[in-house]
Amino acid sequence: MAGVDLRYEPHLALALGGGGALGAAHAGVLEVLHERGIQPSIVVGTSAGSIAGGAYANGRDPYELTELVIRASWGDFGTFSMTPGLGLLDTEGLRETVDRIGHDSMIEDMPIRFAAVATDLSTEEAVLIDHGSLVEAIGASIAVPGLFRPKELDGRTFVDGGVVQNLPIEAAFTMGASHVIGVRLAPEWDFLPKMRTALHVHEYEIRDDVTMITPRLRHRSQWVARDLPGLVQLGREAAELALKDYPVVNPRPVADAPDAAPTTPEVAQEAPEEPAPPRGVAAFFQRRSLPSPTPDLPQ
């Protein structure tokens, strides 16, 4: 859309896509939006995007979010369930994590309008969860089939929103957006024969009223939490490129330079048991994905 100034777009939406551990790149994008004075009035997230988007819409400072993302592990979102079910993990650890990055809130009371995208298991359709508990909405949006247990909510059964809309641009327009900033981290889930959505989503990505930010994540795996500071930086670089015409109005704090990863004594005090073995999904992927007996996960 020629001539649009995102700083003054009245119904600007931010659509944050899914991508597992690659979601750390969202934190870098949020930093750059803040620095350029671009403030979305609508935020929609799928899967990993719902975690970052929910924290942002709930008022979390983007630089604080970056610090928390860098220290996060998969075990913060899922723990092994010992009871039979349709997934190895449940989202028991999620409530504590959301409390740490902000706090659980009723979505309708949050300062920025927000929705998490999940997939209704019965209808195989995308559903916008824009009310109720933030924790419950995120839990539904991140429920990767076969990995996390499906989420029961309001009498419906949900799995990961990425099954049908891994980049929720359409959802953002459904919420009334006039222009959408879309952040693509991973492709659509077209390996599911009944739910091939890549072409449909791509039609939204190329619209004039969509600004795309696509970090160059190369061959990084969304299932291994590795080099999270590097992912944050790649998110920053992609956002800076896409928004190069906008001057910096809120300079980046010096302490948040790339080499200033959180290694303060306060962080060490929060994790006195290091090096403890990873838990939940972190342990699952350590055993199956990492060649070294020492887990390459954030401390």
Short mmCIF file of C-alpha atoms in Angstrom, two decimals, residues 11-133:
data_model
loop_
_atom_site.label_atom_id
_atom_site.label_comp_id
_atom_site.label_asym_id
_atom_site.label_seq_id
_atom_site.Cartn_x
_atom_site.Cartn_y
_atom_site.Cartn_z
CA HIS A 11 -5.55 -0.14 12.81
CA LEU A 12 -2.08 -1.60 12.47
CA ALA A 13 -1.77 -5.29 13.36
CA LEU A 14 1.25 -7.44 14.12
CA ALA A 15 0.99 -11.10 13.06
CA LEU A 16 3.64 -13.29 14.69
CA GLY A 17 4.11 -16.71 13.13
CA GLY A 18 4.88 -20.06 14.69
CA GLY A 19 8.30 -21.67 14.67
CA GLY A 20 9.15 -23.36 17.97
CA ALA A 21 12.52 -22.23 19.31
CA LEU A 22 12.85 -19.88 16.33
CA GLY A 23 10.29 -17.73 18.15
CA ALA A 24 13.22 -16.04 19.89
CA ALA A 25 13.56 -13.96 16.70
CA HIS A 26 10.23 -12.30 17.52
CA ALA A 27 11.88 -10.56 20.47
CA GLY A 28 14.35 -8.87 18.13
CA VAL A 29 11.52 -7.72 15.86
CA LEU A 30 9.63 -6.24 18.82
CA GLU A 31 12.73 -4.31 19.87
CA VAL A 32 13.05 -2.70 16.43
CA LEU A 33 9.34 -1.79 16.27
CA HIS A 34 9.77 0.01 19.58
CA GLU A 35 12.89 1.81 18.39
CA ARG A 36 11.13 3.00 15.21
CA GLY A 37 8.07 4.20 17.11
CA ILE A 38 5.76 1.68 15.42
CA GLN A 39 3.00 0.62 17.81
CA PRO A 40 0.49 -2.00 16.63
CA SER A 41 -2.99 -1.74 18.09
CA ILE A 42 -3.72 -5.41 17.32
CA VAL A 43 -1.44 -8.40 17.97
CA VAL A 44 -2.14 -11.93 16.74
CA GLY A 45 0.12 -14.90 17.36
CA THR A 46 0.30 -18.52 16.30
CA SER A 47 2.13 -21.05 18.50
CA ALA A 48 5.52 -19.50 19.41
CA GLY A 49 4.15 -16.21 18.12
CA SER A 50 1.36 -16.36 20.69
CA ILE A 51 3.93 -16.49 23.50
CA ALA A 52 5.88 -13.42 22.35
CA GLY A 53 2.75 -11.64 21.16
CA GLY A 54 0.87 -12.32 24.37
CA ALA A 55 3.69 -10.93 26.49
CA TYR A 56 3.99 -7.83 24.29
CA ALA A 57 0.25 -7.18 24.24
CA ASN A 58 0.19 -7.59 28.01
CA GLY A 59 2.62 -4.70 28.41
CA ARG A 60 5.99 -6.47 28.66
CA ASP A 61 8.95 -4.25 27.75
CA PRO A 62 10.57 -5.73 24.60
CA TYR A 63 14.09 -5.63 26.06
CA GLU A 64 12.99 -7.43 29.22
CA LEU A 65 11.25 -9.96 26.99
CA THR A 66 14.51 -10.52 25.14
CA GLU A 67 16.34 -11.28 28.39
CA LEU A 68 13.67 -13.78 29.39
CA VAL A 69 13.67 -15.42 25.95
CA ILE A 70 17.44 -15.87 26.04
CA ARG A 71 17.19 -17.64 29.41
CA ALA A 72 14.23 -19.80 28.41
CA SER A 73 14.25 -23.52 27.73
CA TRP A 74 11.64 -25.80 26.18
CA GLY A 75 11.04 -27.17 29.64
CA ASP A 76 9.48 -23.85 30.55
CA PHE A 77 6.53 -24.65 28.30
CA GLY A 78 5.97 -28.39 28.54
CA THR A 79 6.53 -31.23 31.00
CA PHE A 80 6.22 -34.95 30.45
CA SER A 81 2.83 -36.38 31.30
CA MET A 82 2.74 -39.84 32.85
CA THR A 83 -0.93 -40.41 32.06
CA PRO A 84 -2.10 -41.84 28.71
CA GLY A 85 -3.08 -39.28 26.10
CA LEU A 86 -2.57 -37.88 22.61
CA GLY A 87 0.76 -36.24 23.35
CA LEU A 88 3.99 -36.71 25.29
CA LEU A 89 3.73 -33.40 27.11
CA ASP A 90 1.26 -31.15 28.81
CA THR A 91 1.55 -27.40 29.27
CA GLU A 92 1.80 -27.50 33.05
CA GLY A 93 4.97 -25.41 32.98
CA LEU A 94 3.36 -22.72 30.86
CA ARG A 95 1.49 -20.89 33.61
CA GLU A 96 4.67 -20.37 35.62
CA THR A 97 6.45 -19.16 32.48
CA VAL A 98 3.72 -16.67 31.60
CA ASP A 99 3.76 -15.41 35.18
CA ARG A 100 7.50 -14.89 34.82
CA ILE A 101 7.31 -12.94 31.56
CA GLY A 102 4.38 -10.90 32.79
CA HIS A 103 1.35 -12.41 34.43
CA ASP A 104 -1.75 -14.29 33.45
CA SER A 105 -4.47 -11.86 32.47
CA MET A 106 -7.88 -11.87 30.95
CA ILE A 107 -7.15 -11.15 27.31
CA GLU A 108 -10.00 -8.66 27.06
CA ASP A 109 -8.38 -6.60 29.85
CA MET A 110 -4.91 -6.39 28.26
CA PRO A 111 -3.61 -2.98 27.07
CA ILE A 112 -3.27 -4.11 23.44
CA ARG A 113 -5.93 -6.12 21.66
CA PHE A 114 -4.70 -9.72 21.33
CA ALA A 115 -5.70 -13.10 19.96
CA ALA A 116 -3.98 -16.48 19.81
CA VAL A 117 -4.67 -18.74 16.83
CA ALA A 118 -5.45 -22.39 17.50
CA THR A 119 -6.91 -25.20 15.38
CA ASP A 120 -10.26 -26.74 16.28
CA LEU A 121 -9.60 -30.48 16.13
CA SER A 122 -13.19 -31.27 15.12
CA THR A 123 -13.73 -28.71 12.37
CA GLU A 124 -10.05 -28.42 11.29
CA GLU A 125 -10.50 -24.65 11.17
CA ALA A 126 -8.50 -21.77 12.64
CA VAL A 127 -10.03 -20.23 15.74
CA LEU A 128 -9.18 -16.84 17.21
CA ILE A 129 -9.02 -17.02 21.00
CA ASP A 130 -9.46 -13.38 21.96
CA HIS A 131 -10.97 -13.64 25.44
CA GLY A 132 -10.42 -15.48 28.68
CA SER A 133 -7.14 -16.53 30.28
#
